[in-house]
Amino acid sequence: MSSDADAAVSADDDTDRRAAFVAGVLFLVTEVAAIAGAFLYRPLLGGEPGAGNRALIGALCELVLVAAVAGTGVTLFPVVKRWGEGIALGYLCARLLEAAMILLGIVAVLALTTVRQEAAQPGAAAADAALVAVHDWTFLLGPNIALGLNTALLAWLMYRSRLIPRPIAVLGLVGGPLICASAAAVMFGLYTQLSVPGSLAALPVFAWEVTLAVRLIARGFRRTRESD
């Protein structure tokens, strides 16, 4: 009986180790794809002529981002639900919401490339401005508010479970609410999305995801089976 129990624990540990590695890789992919995508399509949003092809490549990067964002939620859910299934489900839903918002922003960018190609058509200028606004709002609601929410939920689960060192979890507990507060400030016009305050508010979440990714890839989860 003891050997069967040990084998079951070993199998669970192997499963968790694989989940940790996959999630860590996906977190790193989200960072690379998000930065590359924003760098490539930002000139189009700014009205730069001839930026359509770069924007298309940026949209492809963001499709990779969507898959990676959803993948982290799906991969981590079976692990973290042991320490609070309701909170874990909230994390998964918020992560999928973030992916959906990013996807809507991609559609706006792709539609904008079409509008820019037909700039001489009646109403093109209004459609252009509307699509830029749609992208900006999806960026605020997805990679800011939804990201802040799912970051706080995951960090809390990691903190209470001790699956990772608590100082790493604290980064998420600070960064999640901070980026949500920054998004609210942008909504009320205190500063723009792409500004020094906005960038500073995003740093803790960036540090959380990169540090978490490195930890999961290098060490996996701590060995623990009991919930608080």
Tab-separated table of C-alpha atoms in Angstrom, residues 3-228:
chain	number	residue	atom	x	y	z
A	3	SER	CA	4.555	1.732	-2.401
A	4	ASP	CA	1.328	2.490	-4.316
A	5	ALA	CA	0.914	5.754	-2.420
A	6	ASP	CA	4.537	6.686	-3.066
A	7	ALA	CA	4.083	5.914	-6.755
A	8	ALA	CA	0.957	8.094	-6.895
A	9	VAL	CA	2.778	10.982	-5.202
A	10	SER	CA	5.702	10.568	-7.584
A	11	ALA	CA	3.367	10.622	-10.590
A	12	ASP	CA	1.691	13.789	-9.288
A	13	ASP	CA	5.076	15.405	-8.752
A	14	ASP	CA	6.081	14.573	-12.320
A	15	THR	CA	2.813	16.030	-13.621
A	16	ASP	CA	3.282	19.200	-11.583
A	17	ARG	CA	6.880	19.528	-12.758
A	18	ARG	CA	5.790	19.341	-16.383
A	19	ALA	CA	3.012	21.862	-15.733
A	20	ALA	CA	5.479	24.205	-14.042
A	21	PHE	CA	7.915	23.987	-16.948
A	22	VAL	CA	5.226	24.545	-19.594
A	23	ALA	CA	3.722	27.464	-17.674
A	24	GLY	CA	7.151	29.031	-17.193
A	25	VAL	CA	7.922	28.836	-20.905
A	26	LEU	CA	4.509	30.282	-21.769
A	27	PHE	CA	5.013	33.204	-19.389
A	28	LEU	CA	8.287	34.039	-21.131
A	29	VAL	CA	6.561	33.738	-24.506
A	30	THR	CA	3.912	36.239	-23.389
A	31	GLU	CA	6.571	38.804	-22.552
A	32	VAL	CA	8.495	38.397	-25.812
A	33	ALA	CA	5.371	38.303	-27.994
A	34	ALA	CA	3.786	41.312	-26.269
A	35	ILE	CA	6.891	43.481	-26.644
A	36	ALA	CA	7.464	42.414	-30.257
A	37	GLY	CA	3.826	42.933	-31.200
A	38	ALA	CA	3.615	46.405	-29.664
A	39	PHE	CA	6.901	47.446	-31.282
A	40	LEU	CA	5.761	46.302	-34.715
A	41	TYR	CA	2.229	47.698	-34.855
A	42	ARG	CA	2.709	50.913	-32.848
A	43	PRO	CA	3.821	52.902	-35.957
A	44	LEU	CA	0.525	51.995	-37.659
A	45	LEU	CA	-1.473	53.291	-34.697
A	46	GLY	CA	0.567	56.470	-34.783
A	47	GLY	CA	-0.326	57.085	-38.427
A	48	GLU	CA	3.081	56.320	-39.926
A	49	PRO	CA	2.798	55.724	-43.705
A	50	GLY	CA	3.748	52.278	-45.002
A	51	ALA	CA	3.532	50.586	-41.593
A	52	GLY	CA	0.912	48.052	-42.678
A	53	ASN	CA	3.248	45.108	-43.299
A	54	ARG	CA	5.013	45.596	-39.964
A	55	ALA	CA	1.624	45.726	-38.287
A	56	LEU	CA	0.632	42.410	-39.864
A	57	ILE	CA	3.754	40.772	-38.439
A	58	GLY	CA	2.947	42.399	-35.104
A	59	ALA	CA	-0.555	40.931	-35.264
A	60	LEU	CA	0.942	37.479	-35.769
A	61	CYS	CA	3.106	38.034	-32.678
A	62	GLU	CA	0.002	38.973	-30.740
A	63	LEU	CA	-1.784	35.814	-31.889
A	64	VAL	CA	1.089	33.918	-30.293
A	65	LEU	CA	0.534	36.090	-27.215
A	66	VAL	CA	-3.150	35.144	-27.091
A	67	ALA	CA	-2.302	31.440	-27.218
A	68	ALA	CA	0.359	31.816	-24.510
A	69	VAL	CA	-1.893	33.842	-22.201
A	70	ALA	CA	-4.691	31.273	-22.468
A	71	GLY	CA	-2.159	28.464	-22.140
A	72	THR	CA	-0.809	29.689	-18.802
A	73	GLY	CA	-4.313	29.748	-17.349
A	74	VAL	CA	-5.222	26.278	-18.594
A	75	THR	CA	-1.871	24.799	-17.516
A	76	LEU	CA	-1.861	26.228	-13.991
A	77	PHE	CA	-5.538	25.739	-13.137
A	78	PRO	CA	-5.302	21.992	-12.263
A	79	VAL	CA	-2.398	22.749	-9.913
A	80	VAL	CA	-3.627	25.836	-8.062
A	81	LYS	CA	-7.247	24.713	-7.669
A	82	ARG	CA	-6.128	22.495	-4.756
A	83	TRP	CA	-5.778	25.661	-2.671
A	84	GLY	CA	-9.060	27.277	-3.639
A	85	GLU	CA	-11.062	26.066	-6.611
A	86	GLY	CA	-13.236	29.182	-6.775
A	87	ILE	CA	-10.257	31.555	-6.828
A	88	ALA	CA	-8.464	29.298	-9.301
A	89	LEU	CA	-11.504	29.354	-11.586
A	90	GLY	CA	-11.578	33.140	-11.280
A	91	TYR	CA	-7.926	33.225	-12.320
A	92	LEU	CA	-8.612	31.036	-15.343
A	93	CYS	CA	-11.610	33.132	-16.433
A	94	ALA	CA	-9.700	36.404	-15.999
A	95	ARG	CA	-6.786	34.992	-17.984
A	96	LEU	CA	-9.118	33.953	-20.804
A	97	LEU	CA	-10.778	37.376	-20.665
A	98	GLU	CA	-7.364	38.987	-21.094
A	99	ALA	CA	-6.721	36.774	-24.131
A	100	ALA	CA	-10.126	37.701	-25.602
A	101	MET	CA	-9.442	41.433	-25.178
A	102	ILE	CA	-6.063	41.088	-26.874
A	103	LEU	CA	-7.705	39.183	-29.733
A	104	LEU	CA	-10.245	41.976	-30.180
A	105	GLY	CA	-7.375	44.452	-30.310
A	106	ILE	CA	-5.711	42.376	-33.039
A	107	VAL	CA	-8.907	42.522	-35.099
A	108	ALA	CA	-8.912	46.319	-34.722
A	109	VAL	CA	-5.303	46.522	-35.940
A	110	LEU	CA	-6.012	44.275	-38.933
A	111	ALA	CA	-9.103	46.292	-39.821
A	112	LEU	CA	-7.029	49.467	-39.536
A	113	THR	CA	-4.570	48.184	-42.135
A	114	THR	CA	-7.501	47.741	-44.526
A	115	VAL	CA	-8.855	51.229	-43.815
A	116	ARG	CA	-5.413	52.781	-44.374
A	117	GLN	CA	-5.232	51.097	-47.780
A	118	GLU	CA	-8.546	52.734	-48.706
A	119	ALA	CA	-7.838	56.138	-47.177
A	120	ALA	CA	-9.513	57.983	-50.044
A	121	GLN	CA	-12.899	56.395	-49.374
A	122	PRO	CA	-15.620	58.508	-47.686
A	123	GLY	CA	-15.631	58.088	-43.916
A	124	ALA	CA	-12.180	56.497	-43.856
A	125	ALA	CA	-10.795	59.067	-41.414
A	126	ALA	CA	-13.607	58.460	-38.923
A	127	ALA	CA	-13.216	54.683	-39.222
A	128	ASP	CA	-9.466	55.070	-38.759
A	129	ALA	CA	-9.894	57.024	-35.523
A	130	ALA	CA	-12.539	54.602	-34.252
A	131	LEU	CA	-10.331	51.552	-34.808
A	132	VAL	CA	-7.385	53.170	-33.040
A	133	ALA	CA	-9.722	53.939	-30.124
A	134	VAL	CA	-10.984	50.335	-30.059
A	135	HIS	CA	-7.434	49.054	-29.914
A	136	ASP	CA	-6.496	51.470	-27.127
A	137	TRP	CA	-9.500	50.454	-25.027
A	138	THR	CA	-8.875	46.746	-25.500
A	139	PHE	CA	-5.258	47.324	-24.473
A	140	LEU	CA	-6.498	49.047	-21.315
A	141	LEU	CA	-9.106	46.414	-20.456
A	142	GLY	CA	-7.018	43.362	-21.372
A	143	PRO	CA	-3.281	43.691	-20.658
A	144	ASN	CA	-4.032	46.124	-17.813
A	145	ILE	CA	-7.266	45.489	-15.892
A	146	ALA	CA	-7.789	41.783	-16.715
A	147	LEU	CA	-4.052	41.157	-16.325
A	148	GLY	CA	-4.020	42.917	-12.958
A	149	LEU	CA	-6.968	40.850	-11.756
A	150	ASN	CA	-5.599	37.481	-12.822
A	151	THR	CA	-2.152	38.389	-11.492
A	152	ALA	CA	-3.553	39.162	-8.032
A	153	LEU	CA	-5.604	35.937	-7.968
A	154	LEU	CA	-2.713	33.720	-9.032
A	155	ALA	CA	-0.268	35.453	-6.692
A	156	TRP	CA	-2.648	34.926	-3.767
A	157	LEU	CA	-2.965	31.211	-4.561
A	158	MET	CA	0.804	30.928	-4.854
A	159	TYR	CA	1.257	32.838	-1.599
A	160	ARG	CA	-1.117	30.706	0.477
A	161	SER	CA	0.039	27.409	-1.057
A	162	ARG	CA	3.772	28.228	-0.844
A	163	LEU	CA	4.221	26.561	-4.232
A	164	ILE	CA	6.794	29.255	-4.928
A	165	PRO	CA	8.824	31.404	-2.514
A	166	ARG	CA	6.563	34.013	-0.951
A	167	PRO	CA	8.704	37.021	-1.980
A	168	ILE	CA	7.950	36.143	-5.608
A	169	ALA	CA	4.227	35.915	-4.843
A	170	VAL	CA	4.369	39.311	-3.137
A	171	LEU	CA	5.500	40.843	-6.445
A	172	GLY	CA	2.223	39.695	-7.974
A	173	LEU	CA	0.172	40.787	-4.972
A	174	VAL	CA	1.634	44.287	-5.342
A	175	GLY	CA	1.764	44.416	-9.124
A	176	GLY	CA	-1.777	43.209	-9.851
A	177	PRO	CA	-3.649	45.909	-7.899
A	178	LEU	CA	-1.105	48.533	-8.965
A	179	ILE	CA	-1.636	48.022	-12.687
A	180	CYS	CA	-5.422	48.016	-12.158
A	181	ALA	CA	-5.148	51.328	-10.301
A	182	SER	CA	-2.986	52.705	-13.105
A	183	ALA	CA	-5.594	51.631	-15.672
A	184	ALA	CA	-8.267	53.461	-13.672
A	185	ALA	CA	-6.062	56.567	-13.679
A	186	VAL	CA	-5.771	56.329	-17.462
A	187	MET	CA	-9.548	55.942	-17.792
A	188	PHE	CA	-10.080	59.181	-15.873
A	189	GLY	CA	-7.456	61.044	-17.903
A	190	LEU	CA	-4.786	61.478	-15.234
A	191	TYR	CA	-2.133	60.309	-17.708
A	192	THR	CA	-1.911	58.356	-20.962
A	193	GLN	CA	-1.412	54.626	-21.343
A	194	LEU	CA	2.065	55.004	-22.812
A	195	SER	CA	3.632	57.327	-20.249
A	196	VAL	CA	6.248	57.225	-17.520
A	197	PRO	CA	3.695	56.635	-14.713
A	198	GLY	CA	1.978	53.922	-16.748
A	199	SER	CA	5.276	52.183	-17.472
A	200	LEU	CA	6.371	52.354	-13.834
A	201	ALA	CA	3.047	50.888	-12.699
A	202	ALA	CA	3.559	47.952	-15.084
A	203	LEU	CA	7.063	47.103	-13.845
A	204	PRO	CA	6.036	44.959	-10.820
A	205	VAL	CA	3.780	42.772	-12.997
A	206	PHE	CA	6.566	42.408	-15.549
A	207	ALA	CA	9.001	41.462	-12.766
A	208	TRP	CA	6.444	39.022	-11.327
A	209	GLU	CA	5.893	37.186	-14.610
A	210	VAL	CA	9.581	36.982	-15.523
A	211	THR	CA	10.656	35.917	-12.018
A	212	LEU	CA	7.828	33.387	-11.816
A	213	ALA	CA	8.740	32.005	-15.244
A	214	VAL	CA	12.396	31.545	-14.331
A	215	ARG	CA	11.454	29.899	-11.041
A	216	LEU	CA	8.998	27.488	-12.667
A	217	ILE	CA	11.406	26.506	-15.423
A	218	ALA	CA	14.439	26.098	-13.178
A	219	ARG	CA	12.934	24.665	-10.000
A	220	GLY	CA	9.261	23.924	-10.535
A	221	PHE	CA	6.834	24.037	-7.627
A	222	ARG	CA	7.779	23.412	-4.043
A	223	ARG	CA	6.761	19.965	-2.876
A	224	THR	CA	3.652	20.449	-0.794
A	225	ARG	CA	0.341	18.605	-0.713
A	226	GLU	CA	-1.673	20.318	1.949
A	227	SER	CA	-3.876	23.359	1.665
A	228	ASP	CA	-4.015	26.070	4.334
